[in-house]
Coordinates of N, CA and C in Angstrom, one line a residue:
M1 N -95.4 -1.2 -57.4 CA -94.0 -0.9 -57.7 C -93.8 0.4 -58.3
K2 N -94.7 0.8 -59.3 CA -94.6 2.1 -60.0 C -94.8 3.2 -59.0
T3 N -95.8 3.0 -58.1 CA -96.1 4.0 -57.1 C -94.9 4.2 -56.1
L4 N -94.2 3.1 -55.8 CA -93.1 3.1 -54.9 C -91.9 3.9 -55.6
L5 N -91.7 3.7 -56.9 CA -90.7 4.4 -57.6 C -91.0 5.9 -57.7
I6 N -92.2 6.2 -57.9 CA -92.6 7.6 -58.0 C -92.4 8.3 -56.6
S7 N -92.7 7.6 -55.6 CA -92.6 8.1 -54.2 C -91.1 8.4 -53.9
F8 N -90.2 7.5 -54.3 CA -88.7 7.7 -54.1 C -88.2 8.9 -54.9
I9 N -88.7 9.1 -56.1 CA -88.3 10.2 -57.0 C -88.8 11.5 -56.3
I10 N -90.1 11.6 -55.9 CA -90.6 12.8 -55.2 C -89.8 13.1 -53.9
L11 N -89.5 12.0 -53.2 CA -88.7 12.2 -51.9 C -87.3 12.7 -52.2
G12 N -86.7 12.2 -53.3 CA -85.4 12.7 -53.7 C -85.4 14.2 -54.1
F13 N -86.4 14.6 -54.9 CA -86.6 16.0 -55.2 C -86.8 16.9 -54.0
A14 N -87.6 16.4 -53.1 CA -88.0 17.2 -51.9 C -86.7 17.3 -51.0
T15 N -85.8 16.3 -50.9 CA -84.6 16.4 -50.2 C -83.7 17.4 -50.8
I16 N -83.5 17.4 -52.2 CA -82.7 18.3 -52.9 C -83.2 19.8 -52.7
T17 N -84.5 20.0 -52.8 CA -85.1 21.3 -52.6 C -84.8 21.8 -51.2
T18 N -85.0 20.9 -50.2 CA -84.8 21.3 -48.8 C -83.4 21.7 -48.6
A19 N -82.4 20.9 -49.1 CA -81.0 21.2 -49.0 C -80.7 22.6 -49.6
Q20 N -81.2 22.9 -50.8 CA -81.0 24.2 -51.4 C -81.5 25.3 -50.6
Q21 N -82.7 25.1 -50.0 CA -83.3 26.2 -49.2 C -82.5 26.4 -47.9
A22 N -81.8 25.4 -47.4 CA -81.0 25.5 -46.2 C -79.7 26.3 -46.4
L23 N -79.3 26.5 -47.7 CA -78.1 27.2 -48.0 C -78.4 28.7 -48.2
K24 N -77.6 29.6 -47.4 CA -77.8 31.0 -47.6 C -76.4 31.6 -47.8
V25 N -76.2 32.4 -48.8 CA -74.9 33.0 -49.2 C -75.1 34.5 -48.9
S26 N -74.2 35.0 -48.1 CA -74.3 36.5 -47.8 C -72.9 37.1 -48.1
P27 N -72.8 37.8 -49.3 CA -71.5 38.3 -49.7 C -71.0 39.3 -48.6
I28 N -69.7 39.3 -48.3 CA -69.1 40.2 -47.4 C -68.2 41.2 -48.1
V29 N -67.2 40.7 -48.8 CA -66.3 41.6 -49.5 C -66.0 41.0 -50.9
K30 N -66.0 41.9 -51.9 CA -65.4 41.6 -53.2 C -64.7 42.8 -53.6
A31 N -63.4 42.7 -53.7 CA -62.6 44.0 -53.9 C -61.4 43.7 -54.7
T32 N -60.9 44.7 -55.4 CA -59.7 44.7 -56.1 C -58.6 45.6 -55.5
A33 N -59.0 46.3 -54.4 CA -58.1 47.2 -53.7 C -58.3 47.1 -52.2
S34 N -57.3 47.5 -51.5 CA -57.4 47.4 -50.0 C -58.3 48.6 -49.5
A35 N -58.5 48.7 -48.2 CA -59.3 49.7 -47.6 C -58.8 51.1 -47.9
N36 N -57.5 51.3 -48.1 CA -57.0 52.6 -48.4 C -56.8 52.8 -49.9
G37 N -57.3 51.9 -50.7 CA -57.2 52.1 -52.2 C -56.0 51.5 -52.9
Q38 N -55.2 50.8 -52.2 CA -54.1 50.1 -52.9 C -54.6 49.0 -53.7
K39 N -54.1 48.8 -55.0 CA -54.5 47.7 -55.8 C -54.0 46.4 -55.2
L40 N -54.8 45.4 -55.3 CA -54.5 44.1 -54.8 C -53.4 43.4 -55.6
Q41 N -52.4 42.9 -54.9 CA -51.3 42.2 -55.6 C -51.0 40.9 -54.9
Y42 N -50.9 39.8 -55.6 CA -50.6 38.5 -55.1 C -49.1 38.3 -55.1
P43 N -48.6 37.6 -54.1 CA -47.1 37.3 -54.1 C -46.8 36.4 -55.3
Q44 N -45.6 36.7 -55.9 CA -45.1 35.9 -57.0 C -44.2 34.8 -56.3
T45 N -44.7 33.6 -56.2 CA -44.0 32.5 -55.5 C -44.4 31.1 -56.0
D46 N -43.5 30.2 -55.8 CA -43.8 28.8 -56.1 C -44.1 28.0 -54.8
K47 N -44.1 28.8 -53.7 CA -44.4 28.2 -52.4 C -45.6 28.9 -51.7
P48 N -46.8 28.9 -52.3 CA -47.9 29.6 -51.8 C -48.4 29.1 -50.4
E49 N -48.9 30.0 -49.6 CA -49.4 29.5 -48.3 C -50.5 30.5 -47.9
I50 N -51.6 29.9 -47.4 CA -52.6 30.7 -46.8 C -52.7 30.4 -45.3
E51 N -52.7 31.4 -44.5 CA -52.8 31.3 -43.0 C -53.9 32.1 -42.5
S52 N -54.7 31.5 -41.6 CA -55.8 32.2 -40.9 C -55.6 32.2 -39.4
V53 N -55.9 33.3 -38.8 CA -55.8 33.4 -37.3 C -57.0 34.1 -36.8
L54 N -57.4 33.7 -35.6 CA -58.5 34.4 -34.8 C -57.8 35.3 -33.8
I55 N -58.2 36.6 -33.8 CA -57.6 37.5 -32.9 C -58.7 38.1 -32.0
E56 N -58.3 38.4 -30.7 CA -59.2 39.0 -29.8 C -58.5 40.2 -29.1
I57 N -59.1 41.3 -29.1 CA -58.5 42.5 -28.4 C -59.5 43.0 -27.4
A58 N -59.0 43.0 -26.1 CA -59.8 43.4 -25.0 C -60.1 44.9 -25.1
P59 N -61.2 45.4 -24.4 CA -61.5 46.8 -24.4 C -60.3 47.6 -24.0
G60 N -60.0 48.7 -24.8 CA -58.9 49.5 -24.5 C -57.6 49.0 -25.1
G61 N -57.6 47.8 -25.6 CA -56.4 47.2 -26.1 C -56.1 47.5 -27.6
E62 N -54.9 47.1 -28.1 CA -54.6 47.4 -29.5 C -53.6 46.3 -30.0
S63 N -53.5 46.3 -31.3 CA -52.6 45.3 -31.9 C -51.1 45.7 -31.9
G64 N -50.9 47.0 -31.7 CA -49.6 47.6 -31.9 C -49.3 48.0 -33.3
R65 N -48.6 49.0 -33.5 CA -48.3 49.5 -34.9 C -47.5 48.4 -35.7
H66 N -48.0 48.1 -36.9 CA -47.5 47.0 -37.7 C -47.8 47.2 -39.1
M67 N -47.3 46.3 -40.0 CA -47.7 46.3 -41.4 C -47.7 44.9 -41.9
H68 N -48.3 44.7 -43.1 CA -48.4 43.4 -43.7 C -47.8 43.5 -45.1
P69 N -46.8 42.6 -45.4 CA -46.2 42.7 -46.8 C -46.9 41.8 -47.8
V70 N -48.1 41.2 -47.3 CA -48.8 40.3 -48.2 C -50.3 40.7 -48.1
P71 N -51.1 40.3 -49.1 CA -52.6 40.5 -49.0 C -53.2 39.9 -47.8
T72 N -54.0 40.7 -47.1 CA -54.5 40.3 -45.8 C -56.0 40.7 -45.7
Y73 N -56.8 39.7 -45.4 CA -58.3 39.9 -45.3 C -58.7 39.8 -43.9
V74 N -59.6 40.7 -43.4 CA -60.0 40.7 -42.0 C -61.6 40.7 -42.0
Y75 N -62.1 39.8 -41.2 CA -63.6 39.7 -41.0 C -63.9 39.9 -39.5
I76 N -64.7 40.9 -39.2 CA -65.0 41.2 -37.8 C -66.2 40.3 -37.3
L77 N -65.9 39.5 -36.3 CA -66.9 38.5 -35.7 C -67.7 39.2 -34.6
E78 N -67.0 40.0 -33.7 CA -67.7 40.6 -32.6 C -67.1 41.9 -32.3
G79 N -67.8 42.9 -31.9 CA -67.3 44.2 -31.5 C -67.0 45.1 -32.7
T80 N -66.3 46.2 -32.4 CA -65.9 47.1 -33.5 C -64.4 47.3 -33.4
L81 N -63.7 47.2 -34.6 CA -62.3 47.4 -34.7 C -62.0 48.8 -35.3
T82 N -61.2 49.6 -34.7 CA -60.8 50.9 -35.3 C -59.3 50.7 -35.8
I83 N -59.1 51.0 -37.1 CA -57.8 51.0 -37.7 C -57.3 52.4 -37.9
E84 N -56.2 52.7 -37.3 CA -55.5 54.0 -37.4 C -54.3 53.7 -38.3
S85 N -54.1 54.5 -39.4 CA -53.0 54.3 -40.2 C -52.2 55.6 -40.4
D86 N -51.0 55.5 -40.9 CA -50.1 56.6 -41.1 C -50.7 57.5 -42.3
H87 N -51.5 56.9 -43.1 CA -52.1 57.6 -44.3 C -53.6 57.5 -44.2
G88 N -54.3 58.6 -43.9 CA -55.7 58.7 -43.9 C -56.3 58.7 -42.5
S89 N -57.6 58.9 -42.5 CA -58.4 59.0 -41.2 C -58.6 57.6 -40.6
P90 N -58.9 57.5 -39.3 CA -59.2 56.2 -38.7 C -60.5 55.6 -39.4
R91 N -60.5 54.3 -39.5 CA -61.7 53.6 -40.1 C -62.2 52.6 -39.0
E92 N -63.5 52.5 -39.0 CA -64.2 51.6 -38.0 C -64.8 50.5 -38.8
Y93 N -64.7 49.3 -38.2 CA -65.3 48.1 -38.8 C -66.1 47.4 -37.7
A94 N -67.4 47.2 -37.9 CA -68.3 46.6 -36.9 C -68.5 45.1 -37.3
A95 N -69.0 44.4 -36.3 CA -69.2 42.9 -36.5 C -70.0 42.7 -37.8
G96 N -69.6 41.7 -38.5 CA -70.3 41.4 -39.8 C -69.6 42.0 -41.0
S97 N -68.6 42.9 -40.8 CA -68.0 43.6 -41.9 C -66.6 43.0 -42.1
G98 N -66.1 43.1 -43.4 CA -64.8 42.6 -43.8 C -64.1 43.6 -44.6
F99 N -62.8 43.5 -44.7 CA -62.0 44.4 -45.5 C -60.7 43.9 -45.8
L100 N -60.0 44.4 -46.8 CA -58.6 44.1 -47.1 C -57.7 45.1 -46.5
E101 N -56.7 44.6 -45.7 CA -55.8 45.5 -45.1 C -54.8 46.1 -46.1
S102 N -54.3 47.3 -45.8 CA -53.3 47.9 -46.7 C -52.0 47.1 -46.6
M103 N -51.2 47.1 -47.7 CA -50.0 46.4 -47.7 C -48.8 47.4 -47.5
N104 N -47.8 47.0 -46.7 CA -46.6 47.8 -46.6 C -46.9 49.2 -46.1
S105 N -47.9 49.3 -45.2 CA -48.3 50.6 -44.7 C -48.5 50.4 -43.2
W106 N -47.9 51.3 -42.4 CA -48.0 51.1 -40.9 C -49.4 51.5 -40.5
H107 N -49.9 50.6 -39.6 CA -51.3 50.9 -39.0 C -51.4 50.2 -37.7
N108 N -52.4 50.5 -36.9 CA -52.7 49.9 -35.6 C -54.1 49.7 -35.4
G109 N -54.5 48.5 -35.0 CA -55.9 48.1 -34.7 C -56.2 48.3 -33.2
K110 N -57.3 49.1 -33.0 CA -57.6 49.4 -31.6 C -59.1 49.0 -31.3
N111 N -59.3 48.6 -30.0 CA -60.6 48.4 -29.5 C -61.0 49.5 -28.6
L112 N -61.8 50.4 -29.2 CA -62.2 51.6 -28.4 C -63.5 51.4 -27.7
G113 N -64.1 50.2 -27.9 CA -65.4 49.9 -27.3 C -65.3 49.3 -25.9
Q114 N -66.5 48.9 -25.3 CA -66.6 48.3 -24.0 C -66.6 46.8 -23.9
A115 N -66.6 46.2 -25.1 CA -66.6 44.7 -25.2 C -65.4 44.2 -26.0
P116 N -65.0 43.0 -25.9 CA -63.9 42.5 -26.7 C -64.2 42.6 -28.2
V117 N -63.2 42.8 -29.0 CA -63.4 42.7 -30.5 C -62.7 41.4 -30.9
K118 N -63.4 40.6 -31.7 CA -62.9 39.3 -32.2 C -63.0 39.4 -33.7
F119 N -61.9 38.9 -34.3 CA -61.9 39.0 -35.8 C -61.0 37.9 -36.4
L120 N -61.3 37.5 -37.6 CA -60.6 36.5 -38.3 C -59.7 37.2 -39.3
V121 N -58.4 36.8 -39.4 CA -57.5 37.4 -40.3 C -57.0 36.3 -41.2
V122 N -57.0 36.5 -42.6 CA -56.5 35.5 -43.5 C -55.4 36.2 -44.3
F123 N -54.2 35.6 -44.3 CA -53.0 36.0 -45.0 C -52.8 35.2 -46.3
V124 N -52.6 35.8 -47.4 CA -52.2 35.1 -48.7 C -50.7 35.4 -48.9
S125 N -49.9 34.4 -48.6 CA -48.5 34.6 -48.5 C -47.7 33.5 -49.2
E126 N -46.5 33.2 -48.7 CA -45.7 32.1 -49.1 C -45.0 31.5 -47.9
E127 N -44.6 30.3 -48.0 CA -44.0 29.6 -46.9 C -42.7 30.3 -46.5
G128 N -42.5 30.5 -45.2 CA -41.4 31.1 -44.6 C -41.4 32.6 -44.7
K129 N -42.3 33.3 -45.3 CA -42.4 34.7 -45.3 C -43.2 35.3 -44.2
K130 N -42.8 36.3 -43.5 CA -43.5 36.9 -42.5 C -44.8 37.6 -43.0
N131 N -45.9 37.5 -42.3 CA -47.1 38.2 -42.8 C -47.5 39.4 -41.9
F132 N -46.8 39.5 -40.7 CA -47.0 40.5 -39.7 C -45.7 41.1 -39.3
I133 N -45.4 42.4 -39.6 CA -44.2 43.0 -39.2 C -44.4 44.1 -38.2
P134 N -44.1 43.8 -36.9 CA -44.3 44.9 -35.8 C -43.3 46.0 -36.0
A135 N -43.8 47.2 -35.6 CA -43.0 48.4 -35.8 C -42.2 48.7 -34.5
E136 N -41.5 47.7 -34.0 CA -40.8 47.8 -32.7 C -39.8 49.0 -32.7
A137 N -39.1 49.1 -33.8 CA -38.0 50.2 -33.9 C -38.6 51.5 -34.5
Q138 N -39.9 51.5 -34.9 CA -40.5 52.7 -35.4 C -41.1 53.6 -34.3
P139 N -41.0 54.9 -34.4 CA -41.6 55.7 -33.4 C -43.2 55.6 -33.5
K140 N -43.8 55.6 -32.4 CA -45.3 55.6 -32.4 C -45.9 57.0 -32.8
R141 N -47.0 56.9 -33.5 CA -47.7 58.1 -33.9 C -49.0 58.3 -33.2

């Protein structure tokens, strides 16, 4: 009986150790400012909402000039995304990289590569508020 109890305890520790070894944490982004240096600001609201979307842009395609009025996180799953903004040089983000988008600043995401670019976008917003504002009436640059 004592041997059986010791066997169960050893088996329990082995299971816990195996589960801990199966977990791998790889930090992607920890930031207090967006990619262009804007300080991170959360919306002041009593109706918080987080929305995530998967986006795919074909080779030669683009998102269209737009802005985000809320904090926006982007993680590149496949390909390379080029961000062209009204302020600063174009920035490239390859698969496995993440960044915080600039807020209230016009920019355009482009796929200049030969393969589709796929990325996850997470918006920290509030219910009923737009998180993507296209520049339909704005002149293209």
